[in-house]
Short mmCIF file of C-alpha atoms in Angstrom, two decimals:
data_model
loop_
_atom_site.label_atom_id
_atom_site.label_comp_id
_atom_site.label_asym_id
_atom_site.label_seq_id
_atom_site.Cartn_x
_atom_site.Cartn_y
_atom_site.Cartn_z
CA MET A 1 -28.49 78.38 -28.73
CA LYS A 2 -26.61 76.40 -25.57
CA LEU A 3 -28.31 78.52 -23.45
CA ALA A 4 -31.90 77.53 -25.08
CA LEU A 5 -30.49 73.50 -25.03
CA LYS A 6 -29.62 74.10 -21.54
CA LEU A 7 -33.57 75.94 -20.80
CA MET A 8 -34.91 72.68 -22.36
CA ARG A 9 -32.61 70.15 -20.36
CA HIS A 10 -33.90 71.71 -17.43
CA GLU A 11 -37.61 71.40 -18.03
CA ALA A 12 -36.97 67.82 -19.40
CA ARG A 13 -35.75 67.08 -15.53
CA ASP A 14 -38.38 68.99 -14.09
CA MET A 15 -41.22 67.59 -16.04
CA LEU A 16 -39.90 63.77 -14.86
CA GLY A 17 -39.82 64.51 -11.32
CA ASN A 18 -42.81 65.46 -11.06
CA PRO A 19 -45.59 62.98 -10.17
CA SER A 20 -48.89 64.55 -12.00
CA PHE A 21 -46.56 64.20 -15.38
CA LEU A 22 -45.97 60.99 -15.07
CA ILE A 23 -49.18 60.18 -14.89
CA LEU A 24 -49.97 62.19 -17.38
CA LEU A 25 -47.31 60.56 -19.87
CA LEU A 26 -47.86 56.72 -18.81
CA LEU A 27 -51.90 57.22 -18.77
CA PRO A 28 -52.15 56.96 -22.94
CA ILE A 29 -49.94 53.95 -23.02
CA PHE A 30 -51.21 52.07 -20.33
CA MET A 31 -54.84 52.73 -21.45
CA SER A 32 -53.99 51.95 -24.82
CA LYS A 33 -52.65 48.54 -24.29
CA VAL A 34 -55.14 47.45 -21.96
CA ILE A 35 -58.67 48.49 -24.03
CA ILE A 36 -57.24 47.66 -28.10
CA ALA A 37 -56.56 44.18 -26.06
CA VAL A 38 -59.80 43.78 -24.79
CA MET A 39 -61.25 44.85 -28.03
CA ASP A 40 -59.20 42.74 -29.80
CA ARG A 41 -60.65 39.70 -27.52
CA SER A 42 -64.26 41.37 -28.02
CA GLY A 43 -63.81 41.92 -31.81
CA LEU A 44 -64.51 45.42 -31.35
CA ASN A 45 -62.65 48.14 -33.16
CA PHE A 46 -63.61 50.80 -33.00
CA MET A 47 -61.13 52.42 -30.72
CA LEU A 48 -58.11 52.00 -32.79
CA LEU A 49 -54.70 52.38 -32.31
CA SER A 50 -54.27 55.48 -34.16
CA THR A 51 -56.76 56.86 -31.85
CA TRP A 52 -54.46 55.97 -28.91
CA ILE A 53 -51.43 57.84 -30.41
CA LEU A 54 -53.92 60.68 -30.97
CA PHE A 55 -54.69 60.53 -27.38
CA ALA A 56 -51.14 59.97 -26.19
CA GLN A 57 -50.69 63.55 -28.12
CA VAL A 58 -53.52 65.32 -26.60
CA MET A 59 -53.06 64.45 -23.30
CA VAL A 60 -49.17 64.98 -23.31
CA GLY A 61 -49.41 68.23 -25.52
CA ILE A 62 -52.31 70.27 -24.40
CA MET A 63 -52.79 68.93 -20.74
CA VAL A 64 -49.02 68.99 -19.63
CA THR A 65 -48.36 72.55 -21.83
CA GLY A 66 -51.27 74.70 -21.06
CA PRO A 67 -51.36 74.17 -17.17
CA GLY A 68 -47.88 74.44 -16.89
CA LEU A 69 -47.53 77.59 -18.46
CA ILE A 70 -50.08 79.14 -16.71
CA GLU A 71 -48.36 77.77 -13.69
CA GLU A 72 -44.74 79.27 -14.69
CA ARG A 73 -46.62 82.72 -15.19
CA GLU A 74 -48.50 82.77 -12.04
CA SER A 75 -45.39 81.93 -10.07
CA LYS A 76 -43.62 84.48 -12.01
CA THR A 77 -40.92 81.80 -12.92
CA PHE A 78 -41.59 83.00 -16.39
CA ASP A 79 -41.18 86.57 -16.04
CA ALA A 80 -37.82 85.65 -14.23
CA LEU A 81 -36.46 83.76 -17.79
CA LEU A 82 -37.16 87.08 -19.36
CA VAL A 83 -34.83 88.77 -17.87
CA SER A 84 -32.33 85.96 -19.10
CA PRO A 85 -30.29 86.17 -22.04
CA LEU A 86 -32.43 84.44 -24.36
CA GLY A 87 -35.76 86.02 -26.23
CA ARG A 88 -39.02 85.42 -25.34
CA GLY A 89 -39.52 83.14 -28.68
CA GLN A 90 -36.43 80.96 -27.31
CA ILE A 91 -37.92 80.75 -23.95
CA ILE A 92 -41.28 79.44 -25.68
CA ALA A 93 -39.45 76.96 -28.46
CA ALA A 94 -37.47 75.72 -25.69
CA LYS A 95 -40.72 74.78 -23.75
CA GLY A 96 -42.22 73.59 -26.46
CA ALA A 97 -39.05 70.99 -27.14
CA ALA A 98 -39.14 69.75 -23.94
CA VAL A 99 -43.09 69.07 -23.94
CA LEU A 100 -42.90 67.84 -27.67
CA LEU A 101 -39.89 65.21 -26.61
CA PHE A 102 -42.26 63.31 -24.26
CA SER A 103 -45.01 63.60 -26.61
CA VAL A 104 -43.61 61.56 -29.52
CA LEU A 105 -41.74 59.37 -26.75
CA SER A 106 -45.67 58.77 -25.58
CA GLN A 107 -46.57 58.01 -29.09
CA ILE A 108 -43.56 55.73 -30.11
CA ILE A 109 -43.98 53.47 -26.71
CA VAL A 110 -47.86 53.33 -27.71
CA TYR A 111 -47.39 52.05 -31.10
CA LEU A 112 -44.85 49.79 -30.28
CA LEU A 113 -46.08 48.05 -27.69
CA ASN A 114 -49.58 46.89 -29.77
CA GLN A 115 -48.12 46.74 -33.68
CA GLY A 116 -44.26 46.40 -33.22
CA LEU A 117 -41.49 47.62 -34.88
CA ASN A 118 -42.02 47.53 -38.36
CA MET A 119 -41.76 49.93 -41.67
CA SER A 120 -44.89 51.42 -41.48
CA PHE A 121 -43.43 52.79 -38.22
CA ILE A 122 -41.09 54.52 -40.06
CA VAL A 123 -43.41 56.72 -42.16
CA LEU A 124 -45.75 57.16 -39.50
CA LEU A 125 -43.07 59.16 -37.53
CA PRO A 126 -42.45 62.69 -39.03
CA TYR A 127 -46.79 62.34 -38.55
CA MET A 128 -46.00 61.78 -34.69
CA LEU A 129 -44.35 64.53 -34.69
CA ALA A 130 -45.98 67.11 -36.31
CA GLY A 131 -48.96 65.64 -34.45
CA GLY A 132 -47.40 65.82 -31.78
CA LEU A 133 -46.19 69.58 -32.36
CA ILE A 134 -49.44 70.63 -33.31
CA PHE A 135 -51.09 69.82 -29.46
CA VAL A 136 -48.00 71.76 -27.71
CA GLN A 137 -48.55 74.35 -29.81
CA THR A 138 -52.20 74.96 -28.91
CA GLY A 139 -51.35 73.98 -24.97
CA MET A 140 -49.27 76.79 -25.42
CA ILE A 141 -51.69 79.34 -26.53
CA ILE A 142 -54.20 77.85 -23.81
CA GLY A 143 -51.48 78.97 -21.58
CA LEU A 144 -50.16 82.19 -22.87
CA LYS A 145 -53.91 83.14 -23.39
CA VAL A 146 -55.74 81.71 -19.82
CA SER A 147 -55.24 83.86 -17.06
CA SER A 148 -55.94 80.94 -13.93
CA SER A 149 -54.82 77.44 -13.39
CA GLN A 150 -58.30 76.70 -12.44
CA ASN A 151 -59.45 78.06 -15.57
CA GLY A 152 -56.10 76.55 -17.49
CA ALA A 153 -56.90 73.65 -16.57
CA ALA A 154 -60.78 73.34 -17.40
CA VAL A 155 -59.74 74.52 -20.96
CA SER A 156 -57.59 72.47 -21.55
CA SER A 157 -59.24 69.44 -20.52
CA ALA A 158 -62.17 70.75 -22.70
CA VAL A 159 -59.62 71.32 -25.89
CA MET A 160 -58.51 67.86 -25.10
CA ILE A 161 -61.87 66.24 -25.15
CA VAL A 162 -62.96 67.92 -27.93
CA PHE A 163 -60.17 67.17 -29.89
CA PHE A 164 -59.90 63.55 -28.10
CA LEU A 165 -64.14 62.38 -28.79
CA ALA A 166 -64.24 63.70 -32.29
CA ALA A 167 -61.27 61.64 -33.49
CA SER A 168 -62.69 58.65 -31.85
CA LEU A 169 -66.55 59.20 -33.16
CA TYR A 170 -66.20 60.33 -36.28
CA LEU A 171 -66.40 57.29 -38.29
CA ALA A 172 -69.70 56.26 -37.02
CA LEU A 173 -70.82 59.02 -38.48
CA PRO A 174 -72.33 58.90 -42.15
CA PRO A 175 -69.39 59.77 -44.43
CA TRP A 176 -71.20 63.19 -45.50
CA THR A 177 -70.41 64.10 -42.05
CA TYR A 178 -66.61 63.70 -42.68
CA PRO A 179 -65.49 67.03 -44.68
CA LEU A 180 -67.58 69.21 -41.79
CA PHE A 181 -65.03 67.52 -38.98
CA ALA A 182 -61.63 67.20 -41.35
CA ILE A 183 -60.80 71.04 -40.71
CA LEU A 184 -60.55 69.64 -36.80
CA PRO A 185 -56.32 68.95 -36.59
CA SER A 186 -57.04 65.21 -34.30
CA ILE A 187 -59.14 64.30 -37.59
CA GLU A 188 -56.52 65.34 -39.86
CA VAL A 189 -54.57 62.98 -37.55
CA VAL A 190 -56.06 59.98 -37.19
CA GLY A 191 -57.21 60.05 -41.29
CA ASN A 192 -53.05 60.01 -41.67
CA LEU A 193 -51.99 57.49 -39.19
CA ASP A 194 -55.03 55.03 -40.25
CA SER A 195 -53.91 55.36 -44.04
CA ILE A 196 -50.76 54.64 -43.17
CA LEU A 197 -51.39 51.37 -40.57
CA ASN A 198 -53.96 50.07 -43.81
CA GLY A 199 -50.83 50.30 -46.16
CA GLU A 200 -52.11 53.24 -47.97
CA GLY A 201 -49.92 55.76 -47.08
CA PRO A 202 -50.15 59.22 -46.03
CA LEU A 203 -53.39 61.83 -47.34
CA LEU A 204 -52.34 64.49 -49.43
CA ILE A 205 -55.51 66.75 -48.39
CA GLU A 206 -55.27 66.06 -44.63
CA SER A 207 -51.52 66.62 -44.97
CA LEU A 208 -51.55 69.95 -45.86
CA LEU A 209 -54.11 70.26 -44.04
CA MET A 210 -52.32 69.91 -40.79
CA LEU A 211 -49.10 71.62 -42.36
CA LEU A 212 -51.86 74.69 -42.29
CA TRP A 213 -52.68 74.00 -38.78
CA MET A 214 -48.95 74.23 -37.69
CA GLY A 215 -48.47 77.79 -39.71
CA ILE A 216 -51.29 78.94 -37.81
CA LEU A 217 -50.69 77.80 -34.75
CA ALA A 218 -46.96 79.21 -34.66
CA PHE A 219 -48.41 82.91 -36.25
CA TRP A 220 -50.88 82.70 -32.99
CA ILE A 221 -47.96 81.75 -30.64
CA TRP A 222 -45.70 84.94 -32.60
CA ARG A 223 -48.53 87.29 -32.00
CA THR A 224 -49.56 86.43 -28.47
CA GLY A 225 -46.09 86.71 -27.61
CA LYS A 226 -46.18 90.33 -29.11
CA GLU A 227 -48.92 91.73 -26.83
#
């Protein structure tokens, strides 16, 4: 456990020293503040706060985890860790936990900048954590499955865009289409965040689907690690 925590701290320090990571971390914060302020002034509200919290989740979770893990595999850094006393699962968990920490931090800053500290934040925090975890897991699968950095960046970008655009635009679609989109984790995340922000509390079915996604992705990562 101590070795895993040490690896997690090492990963966090390396990420903070990487300018590209800092851009990915700060971009959702900056964009949420600027765009939400502009839309408030213009009377538009189709890009909601929940969408920008999701943007922080997919940007940090997928775009940091996937390409970063592929780069480590290519440079054999990941293989070097495998000869340490840490098991493969512990290494993956430590790396994922470091990214998840920054994902949640980015989400919290997005929320506080635009909403301030209130009671909704307490209820929202577990969903920030759960959503962040889902997209870190997604990034992990990309990082473990895709063979090259070039392909990894393309796949990570495509997956991130699909999740973000689906959650941004589904409210403009006819209501009958919602069950078709609700299977996507980004829709489940935004649905819960919106409901909490509106004072209605979490959504049961969407919450259960998020738990199901976490279980499926965890099992997929475990099976991939066994290959």
